[in-house]
PDB file of C-alpha atoms and ligand atoms in Angstrom:
ATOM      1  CA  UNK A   1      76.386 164.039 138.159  1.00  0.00           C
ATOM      2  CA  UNK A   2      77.140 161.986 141.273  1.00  0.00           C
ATOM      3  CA  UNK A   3      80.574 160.069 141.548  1.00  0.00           C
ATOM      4  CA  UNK A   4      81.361 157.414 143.503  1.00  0.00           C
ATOM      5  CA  UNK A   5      85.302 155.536 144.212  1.00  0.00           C
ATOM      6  CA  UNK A   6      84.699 151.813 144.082  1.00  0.00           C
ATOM      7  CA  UNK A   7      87.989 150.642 146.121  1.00  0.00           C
ATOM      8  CA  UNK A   8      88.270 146.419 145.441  1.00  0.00           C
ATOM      9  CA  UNK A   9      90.056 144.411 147.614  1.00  0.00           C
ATOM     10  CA  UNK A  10      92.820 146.396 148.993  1.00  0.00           C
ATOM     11  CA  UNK A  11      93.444 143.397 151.588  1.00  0.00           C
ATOM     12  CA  UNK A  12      96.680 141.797 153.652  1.00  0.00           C
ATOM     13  CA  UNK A  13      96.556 138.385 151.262  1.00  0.00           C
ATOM     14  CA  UNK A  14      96.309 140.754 147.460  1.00  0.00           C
ATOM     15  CA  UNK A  15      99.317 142.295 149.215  1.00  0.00           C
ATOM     16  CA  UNK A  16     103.275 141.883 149.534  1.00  0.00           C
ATOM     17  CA  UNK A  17     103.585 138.891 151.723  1.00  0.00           C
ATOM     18  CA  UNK A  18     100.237 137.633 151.206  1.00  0.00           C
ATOM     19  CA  UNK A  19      98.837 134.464 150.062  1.00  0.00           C
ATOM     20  CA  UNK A  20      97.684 135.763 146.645  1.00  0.00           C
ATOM     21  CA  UNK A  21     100.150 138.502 146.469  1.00  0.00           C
ATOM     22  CA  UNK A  22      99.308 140.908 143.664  1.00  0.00           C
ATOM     23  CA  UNK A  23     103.107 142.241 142.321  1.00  0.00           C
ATOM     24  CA  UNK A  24     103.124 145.811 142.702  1.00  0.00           C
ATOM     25  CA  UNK A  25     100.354 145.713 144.924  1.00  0.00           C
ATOM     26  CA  UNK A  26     101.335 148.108 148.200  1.00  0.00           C
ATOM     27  CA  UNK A  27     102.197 150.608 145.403  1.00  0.00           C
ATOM     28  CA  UNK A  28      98.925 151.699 144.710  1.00  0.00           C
ATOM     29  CA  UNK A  29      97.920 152.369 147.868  1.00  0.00           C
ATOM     30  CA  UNK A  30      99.431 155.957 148.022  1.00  0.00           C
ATOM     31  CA  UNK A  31      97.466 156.719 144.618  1.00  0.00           C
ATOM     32  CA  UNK A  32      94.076 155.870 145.977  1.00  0.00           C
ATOM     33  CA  UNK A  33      94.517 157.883 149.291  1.00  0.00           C
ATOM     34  CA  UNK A  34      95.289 160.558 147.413  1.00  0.00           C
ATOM     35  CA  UNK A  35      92.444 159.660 145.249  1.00  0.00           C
ATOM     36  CA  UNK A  36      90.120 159.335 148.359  1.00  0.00           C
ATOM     37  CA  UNK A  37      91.634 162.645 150.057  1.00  0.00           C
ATOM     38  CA  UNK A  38      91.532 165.208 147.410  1.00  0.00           C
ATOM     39  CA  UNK A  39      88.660 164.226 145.343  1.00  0.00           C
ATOM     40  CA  UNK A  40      84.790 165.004 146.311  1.00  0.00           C
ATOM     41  CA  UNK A  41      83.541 161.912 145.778  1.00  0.00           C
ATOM     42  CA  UNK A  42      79.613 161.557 146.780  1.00  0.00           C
ATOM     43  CA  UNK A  43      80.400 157.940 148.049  1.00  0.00           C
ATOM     44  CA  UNK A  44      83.274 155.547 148.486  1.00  0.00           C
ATOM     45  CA  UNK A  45      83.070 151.975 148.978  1.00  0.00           C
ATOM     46  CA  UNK A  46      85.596 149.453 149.380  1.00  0.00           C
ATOM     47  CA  UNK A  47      84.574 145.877 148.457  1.00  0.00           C
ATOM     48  CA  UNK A  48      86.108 142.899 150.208  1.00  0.00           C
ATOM     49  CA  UNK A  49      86.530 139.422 149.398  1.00  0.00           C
ATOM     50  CA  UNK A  50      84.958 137.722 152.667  1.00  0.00           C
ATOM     51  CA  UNK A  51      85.349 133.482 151.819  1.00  0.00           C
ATOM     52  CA  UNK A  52      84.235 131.010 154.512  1.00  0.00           C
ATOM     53  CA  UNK A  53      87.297 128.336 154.979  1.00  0.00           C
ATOM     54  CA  UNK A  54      85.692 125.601 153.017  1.00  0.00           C
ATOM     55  CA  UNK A  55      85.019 127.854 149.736  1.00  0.00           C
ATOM     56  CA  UNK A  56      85.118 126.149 146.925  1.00  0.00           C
ATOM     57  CA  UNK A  57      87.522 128.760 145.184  1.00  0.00           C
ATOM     58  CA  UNK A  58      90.380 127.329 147.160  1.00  0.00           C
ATOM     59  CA  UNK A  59      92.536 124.298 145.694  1.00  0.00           C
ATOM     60  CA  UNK A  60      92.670 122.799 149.567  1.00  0.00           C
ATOM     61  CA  UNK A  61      88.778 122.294 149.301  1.00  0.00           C
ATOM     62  CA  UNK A  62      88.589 120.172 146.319  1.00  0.00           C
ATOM     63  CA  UNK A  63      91.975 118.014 146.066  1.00  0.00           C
ATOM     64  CA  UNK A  64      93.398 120.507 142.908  1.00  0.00           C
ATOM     65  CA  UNK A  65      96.275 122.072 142.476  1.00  0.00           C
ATOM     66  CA  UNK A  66      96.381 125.832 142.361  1.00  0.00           C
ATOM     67  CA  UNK A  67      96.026 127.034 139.143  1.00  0.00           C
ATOM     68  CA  UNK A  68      93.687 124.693 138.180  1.00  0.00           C
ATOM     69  CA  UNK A  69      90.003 125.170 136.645  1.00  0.00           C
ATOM     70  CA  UNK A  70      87.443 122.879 137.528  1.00  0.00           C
ATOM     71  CA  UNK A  71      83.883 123.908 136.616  1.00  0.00           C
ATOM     72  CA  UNK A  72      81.786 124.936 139.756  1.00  0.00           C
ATOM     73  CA  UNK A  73      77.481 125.712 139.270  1.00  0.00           C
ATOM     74  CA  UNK A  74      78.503 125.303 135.218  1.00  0.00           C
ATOM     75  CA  UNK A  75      81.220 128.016 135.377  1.00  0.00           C
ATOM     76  CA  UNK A  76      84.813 127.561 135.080  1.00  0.00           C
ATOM     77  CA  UNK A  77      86.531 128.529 138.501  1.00  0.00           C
ATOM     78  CA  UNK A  78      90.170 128.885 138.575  1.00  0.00           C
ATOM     79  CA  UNK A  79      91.731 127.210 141.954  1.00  0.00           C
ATOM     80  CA  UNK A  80      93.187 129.544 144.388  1.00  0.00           C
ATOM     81  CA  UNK A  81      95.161 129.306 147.362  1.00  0.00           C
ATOM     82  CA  UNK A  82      93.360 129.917 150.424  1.00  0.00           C
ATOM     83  CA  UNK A  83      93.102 133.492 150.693  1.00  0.00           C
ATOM     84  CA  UNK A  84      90.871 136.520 152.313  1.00  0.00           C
ATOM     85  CA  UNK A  85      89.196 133.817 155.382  1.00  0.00           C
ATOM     86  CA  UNK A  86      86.605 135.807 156.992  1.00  0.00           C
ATOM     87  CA  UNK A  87      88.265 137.077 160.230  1.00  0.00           C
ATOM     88  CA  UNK A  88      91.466 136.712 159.707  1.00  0.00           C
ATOM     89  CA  UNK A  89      94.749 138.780 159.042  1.00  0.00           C
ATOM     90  CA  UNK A  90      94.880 138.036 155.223  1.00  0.00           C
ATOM     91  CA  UNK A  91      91.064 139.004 155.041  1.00  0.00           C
ATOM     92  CA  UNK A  92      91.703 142.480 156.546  1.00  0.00           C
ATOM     93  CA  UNK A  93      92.192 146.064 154.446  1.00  0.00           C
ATOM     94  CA  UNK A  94      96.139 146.808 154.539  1.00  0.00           C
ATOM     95  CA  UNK A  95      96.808 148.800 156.720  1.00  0.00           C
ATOM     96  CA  UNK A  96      98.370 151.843 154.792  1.00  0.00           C
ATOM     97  CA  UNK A  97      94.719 152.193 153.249  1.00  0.00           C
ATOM     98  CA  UNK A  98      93.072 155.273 154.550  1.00  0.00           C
ATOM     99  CA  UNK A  99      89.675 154.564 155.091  1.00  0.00           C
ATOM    100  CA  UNK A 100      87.434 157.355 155.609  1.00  0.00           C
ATOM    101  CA  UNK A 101      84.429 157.569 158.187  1.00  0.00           C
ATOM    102  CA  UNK A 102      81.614 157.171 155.745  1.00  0.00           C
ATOM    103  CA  UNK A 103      83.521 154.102 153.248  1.00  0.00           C
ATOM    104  CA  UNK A 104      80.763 151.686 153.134  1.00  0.00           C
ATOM    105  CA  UNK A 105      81.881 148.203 153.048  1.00  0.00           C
ATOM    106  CA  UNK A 106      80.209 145.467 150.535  1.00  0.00           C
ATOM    107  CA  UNK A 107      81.370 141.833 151.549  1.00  0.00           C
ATOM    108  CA  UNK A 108      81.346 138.923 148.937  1.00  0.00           C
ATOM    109  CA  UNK A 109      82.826 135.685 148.115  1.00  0.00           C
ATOM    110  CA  UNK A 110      80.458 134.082 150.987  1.00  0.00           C
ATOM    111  CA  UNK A 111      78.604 131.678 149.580  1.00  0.00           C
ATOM    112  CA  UNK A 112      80.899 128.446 149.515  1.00  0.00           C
ATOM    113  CA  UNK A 113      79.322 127.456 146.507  1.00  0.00           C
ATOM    114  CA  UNK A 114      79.849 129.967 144.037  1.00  0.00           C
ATOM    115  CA  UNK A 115      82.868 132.886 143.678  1.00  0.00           C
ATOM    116  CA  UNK A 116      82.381 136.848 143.350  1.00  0.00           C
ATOM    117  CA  UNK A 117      85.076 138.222 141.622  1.00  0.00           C
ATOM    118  CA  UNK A 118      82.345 141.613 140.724  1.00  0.00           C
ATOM    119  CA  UNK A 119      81.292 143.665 143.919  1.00  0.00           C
ATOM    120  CA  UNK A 120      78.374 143.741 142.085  1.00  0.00           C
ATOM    121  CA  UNK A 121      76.955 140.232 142.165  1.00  0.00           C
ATOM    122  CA  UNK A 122      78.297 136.179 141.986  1.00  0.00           C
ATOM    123  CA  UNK A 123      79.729 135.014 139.336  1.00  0.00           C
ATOM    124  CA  UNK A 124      76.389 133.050 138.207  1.00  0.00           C
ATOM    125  CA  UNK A 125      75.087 136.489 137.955  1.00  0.00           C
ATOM    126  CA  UNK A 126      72.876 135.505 140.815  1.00  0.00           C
ATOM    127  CA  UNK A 127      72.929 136.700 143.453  1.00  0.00           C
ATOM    128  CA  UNK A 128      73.299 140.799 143.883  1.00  0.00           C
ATOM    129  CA  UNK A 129      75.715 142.063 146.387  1.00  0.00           C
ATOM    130  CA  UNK A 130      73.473 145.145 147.332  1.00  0.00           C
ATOM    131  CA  UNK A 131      76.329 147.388 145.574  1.00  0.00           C
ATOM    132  CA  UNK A 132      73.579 148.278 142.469  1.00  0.00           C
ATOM    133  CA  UNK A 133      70.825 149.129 145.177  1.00  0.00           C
ATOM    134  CA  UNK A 134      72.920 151.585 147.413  1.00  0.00           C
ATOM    135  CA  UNK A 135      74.859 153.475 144.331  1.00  0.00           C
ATOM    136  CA  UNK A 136      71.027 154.117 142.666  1.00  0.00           C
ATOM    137  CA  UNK A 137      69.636 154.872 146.046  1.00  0.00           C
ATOM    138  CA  UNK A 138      72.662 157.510 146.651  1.00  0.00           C
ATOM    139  CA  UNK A 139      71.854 159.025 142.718  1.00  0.00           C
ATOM    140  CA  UNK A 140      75.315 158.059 141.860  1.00  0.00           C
ATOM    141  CA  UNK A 141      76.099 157.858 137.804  1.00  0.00           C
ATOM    142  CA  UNK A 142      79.412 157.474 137.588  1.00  0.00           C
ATOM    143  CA  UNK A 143      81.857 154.837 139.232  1.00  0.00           C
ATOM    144  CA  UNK A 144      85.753 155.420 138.985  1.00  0.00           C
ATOM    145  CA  UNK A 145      87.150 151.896 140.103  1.00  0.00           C
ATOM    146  CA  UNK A 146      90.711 150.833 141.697  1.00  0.00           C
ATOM    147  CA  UNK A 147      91.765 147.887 143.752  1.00  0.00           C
ATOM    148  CA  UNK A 148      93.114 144.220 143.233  1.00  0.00           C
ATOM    149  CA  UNK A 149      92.754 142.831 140.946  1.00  0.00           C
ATOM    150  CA  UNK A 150      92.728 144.002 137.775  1.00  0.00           C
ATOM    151  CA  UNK A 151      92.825 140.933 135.416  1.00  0.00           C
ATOM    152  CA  UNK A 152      89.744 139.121 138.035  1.00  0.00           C
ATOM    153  CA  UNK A 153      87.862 141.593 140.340  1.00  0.00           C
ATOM    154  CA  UNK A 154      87.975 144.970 139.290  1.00  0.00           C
ATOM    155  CA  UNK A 155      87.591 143.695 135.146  1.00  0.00           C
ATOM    156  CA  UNK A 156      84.646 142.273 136.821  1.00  0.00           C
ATOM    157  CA  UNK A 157      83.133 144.782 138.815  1.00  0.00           C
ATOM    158  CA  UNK A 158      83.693 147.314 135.772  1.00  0.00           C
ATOM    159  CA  UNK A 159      82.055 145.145 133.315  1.00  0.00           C
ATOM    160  CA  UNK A 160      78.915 145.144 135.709  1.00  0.00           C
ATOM    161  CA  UNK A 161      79.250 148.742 136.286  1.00  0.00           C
ATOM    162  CA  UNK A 162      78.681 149.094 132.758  1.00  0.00           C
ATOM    163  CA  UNK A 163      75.773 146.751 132.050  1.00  0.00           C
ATOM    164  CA  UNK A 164      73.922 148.498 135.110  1.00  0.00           C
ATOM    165  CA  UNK A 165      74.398 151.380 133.458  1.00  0.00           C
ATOM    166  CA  UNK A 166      77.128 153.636 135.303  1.00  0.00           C
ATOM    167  CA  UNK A 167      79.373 155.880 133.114  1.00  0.00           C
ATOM    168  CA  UNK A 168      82.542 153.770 134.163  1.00  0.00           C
ATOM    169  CA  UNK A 169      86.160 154.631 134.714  1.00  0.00           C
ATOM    170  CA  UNK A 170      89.151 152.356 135.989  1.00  0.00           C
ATOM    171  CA  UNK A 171      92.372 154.213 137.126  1.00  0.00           C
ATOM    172  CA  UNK A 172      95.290 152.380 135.392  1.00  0.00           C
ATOM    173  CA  UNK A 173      97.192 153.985 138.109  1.00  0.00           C
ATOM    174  CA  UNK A 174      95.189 152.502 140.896  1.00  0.00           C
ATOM    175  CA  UNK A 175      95.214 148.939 139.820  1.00  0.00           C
ATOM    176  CA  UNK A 176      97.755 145.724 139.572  1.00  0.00           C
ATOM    177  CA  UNK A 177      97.164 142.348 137.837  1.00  0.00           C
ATOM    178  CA  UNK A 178      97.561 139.183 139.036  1.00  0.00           C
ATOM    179  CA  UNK A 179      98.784 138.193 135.675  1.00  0.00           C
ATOM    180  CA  UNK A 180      98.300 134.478 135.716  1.00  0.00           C
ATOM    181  CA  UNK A 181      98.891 134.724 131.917  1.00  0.00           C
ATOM    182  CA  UNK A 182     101.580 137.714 131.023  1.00  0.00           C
ATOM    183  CA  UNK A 183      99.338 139.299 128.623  1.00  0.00           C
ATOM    184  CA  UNK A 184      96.371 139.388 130.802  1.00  0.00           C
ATOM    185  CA  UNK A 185      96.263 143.116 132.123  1.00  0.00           C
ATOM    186  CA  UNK A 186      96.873 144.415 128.615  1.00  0.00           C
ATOM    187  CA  UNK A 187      94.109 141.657 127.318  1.00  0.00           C
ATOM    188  CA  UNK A 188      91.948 143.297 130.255  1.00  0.00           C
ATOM    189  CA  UNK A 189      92.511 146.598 129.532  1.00  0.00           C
ATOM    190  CA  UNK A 190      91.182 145.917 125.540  1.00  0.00           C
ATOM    191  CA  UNK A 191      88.389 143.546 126.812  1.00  0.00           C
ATOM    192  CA  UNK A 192      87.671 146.667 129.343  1.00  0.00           C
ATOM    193  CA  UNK A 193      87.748 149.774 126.545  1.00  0.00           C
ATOM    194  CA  UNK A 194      85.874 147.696 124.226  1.00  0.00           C
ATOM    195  CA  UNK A 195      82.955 147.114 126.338  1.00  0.00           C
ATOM    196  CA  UNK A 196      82.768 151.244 127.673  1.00  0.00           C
ATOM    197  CA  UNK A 197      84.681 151.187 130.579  1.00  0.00           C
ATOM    198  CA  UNK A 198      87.269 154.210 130.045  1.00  0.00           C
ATOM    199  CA  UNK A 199      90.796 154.425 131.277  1.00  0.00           C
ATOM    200  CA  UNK A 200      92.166 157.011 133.129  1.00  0.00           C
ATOM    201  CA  UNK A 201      95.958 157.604 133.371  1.00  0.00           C
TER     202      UNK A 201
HETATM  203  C1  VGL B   1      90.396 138.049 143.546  1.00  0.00           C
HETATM  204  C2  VGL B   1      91.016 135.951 142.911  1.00  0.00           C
HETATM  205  C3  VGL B   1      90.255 135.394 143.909  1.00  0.00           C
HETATM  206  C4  VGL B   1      90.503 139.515 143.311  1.00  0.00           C
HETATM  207  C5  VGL B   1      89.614 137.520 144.551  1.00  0.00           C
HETATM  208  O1  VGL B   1      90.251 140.301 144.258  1.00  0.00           O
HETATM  209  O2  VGL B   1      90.852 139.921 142.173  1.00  0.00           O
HETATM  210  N1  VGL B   1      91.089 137.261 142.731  1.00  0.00           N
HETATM  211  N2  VGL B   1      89.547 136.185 144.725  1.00  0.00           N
HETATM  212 ZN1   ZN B   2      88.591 135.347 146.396  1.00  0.00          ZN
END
């Protein structure tokens, strides 16, 4: 069977230093080189959240305070701090990433309107990203996922994984929360084994 790495948001603001700093972030950056390096995968992508400066994920655009949920195209949307601004510093991969020649890149979070914690499609369920399309075009059946976060966009992107019907695996190695609640990467990792996804360690 085909494989594919699904890299999320390995960017400057999930980061140390960042404007939505991940803890632990920079240290699993090592694991998923060596992930990319010694494994054959059939395709890797890396996803990357790609917001215009007026999204309406950020706090700043809609007089909240971050941390916040307000309820955006009739579902809830936590408030953010301005983070991952198309073209700038906090928007680009970290640099320790190693990136290899044929990574393709899906972009989301673009439409102001509506957030994309999935690589796989808005959180309205939408609008697809084109992720679906080039994984079944490419004959791939199984996804092994890391990246930031785990408690937002990589639970995400493996619970659509699943329901498009990709034998699904998340490296617990390869993945930090953001933990806005303390319990939420364990509550994540249930929510995630419950619904298929299995973990690797
Ligand atoms: C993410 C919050 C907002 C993530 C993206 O990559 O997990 N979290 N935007
Ligand atoms: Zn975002």
């Amino acid at each position: 069977m085909k494989k594919a790495l699904i890299i999320v948001d390995v960017q400057n603001d999930f980061c140390k230093g960042g404007a939505l700093e991940v803890p632990g972030a920079n240290e699993i950056i090592p694991y998923i080189n060596h992930l990319t390096q010694e494994n054959d995968y059939d395709q890797i992508v890396l996803t990357q959240d790609w917001h215009p400066a007026n999204h309406k994920s950020f706090a700043s655009n809609n007089n909240k305070k971050v941390g916040e949920t307000i309820i955006l195209n009739e579902v809830p949307q936590f408030m953010w701090p301005d983070h991952c601004v198309q073209g700038t510093f906090g928007a680009e991969f970290h640099k320790d990433l190693f990136i290899p020649e044929k990574a393709h890149i899906i972009q989301k979070g673009k439409n102001t309107d509506i957030d994309s914690y999935s690589g796989f499609q808005d959180n309205n369920h939408f609008v697809k990203t084109g992720l679906d399309d080039f994984l079944k075009y490419h004959d791939i059946g199984l996804v092994e996922i890391v990246g930031l976060a785990l408690d937002y966009c990589v639970k995400h992107t493996c619970l659509d994984a699943i329901r498009m019907d990709y034998i699904t695996c998340v490296h617990f190695n390869g993945t930090r929360a953001v933990n806005v609640n303390p319990d939420s990467a364990k509550n994540t990792l249930y929510q995630l084994a419950e619904n298929g996804v299995s973990i690797l360690a």
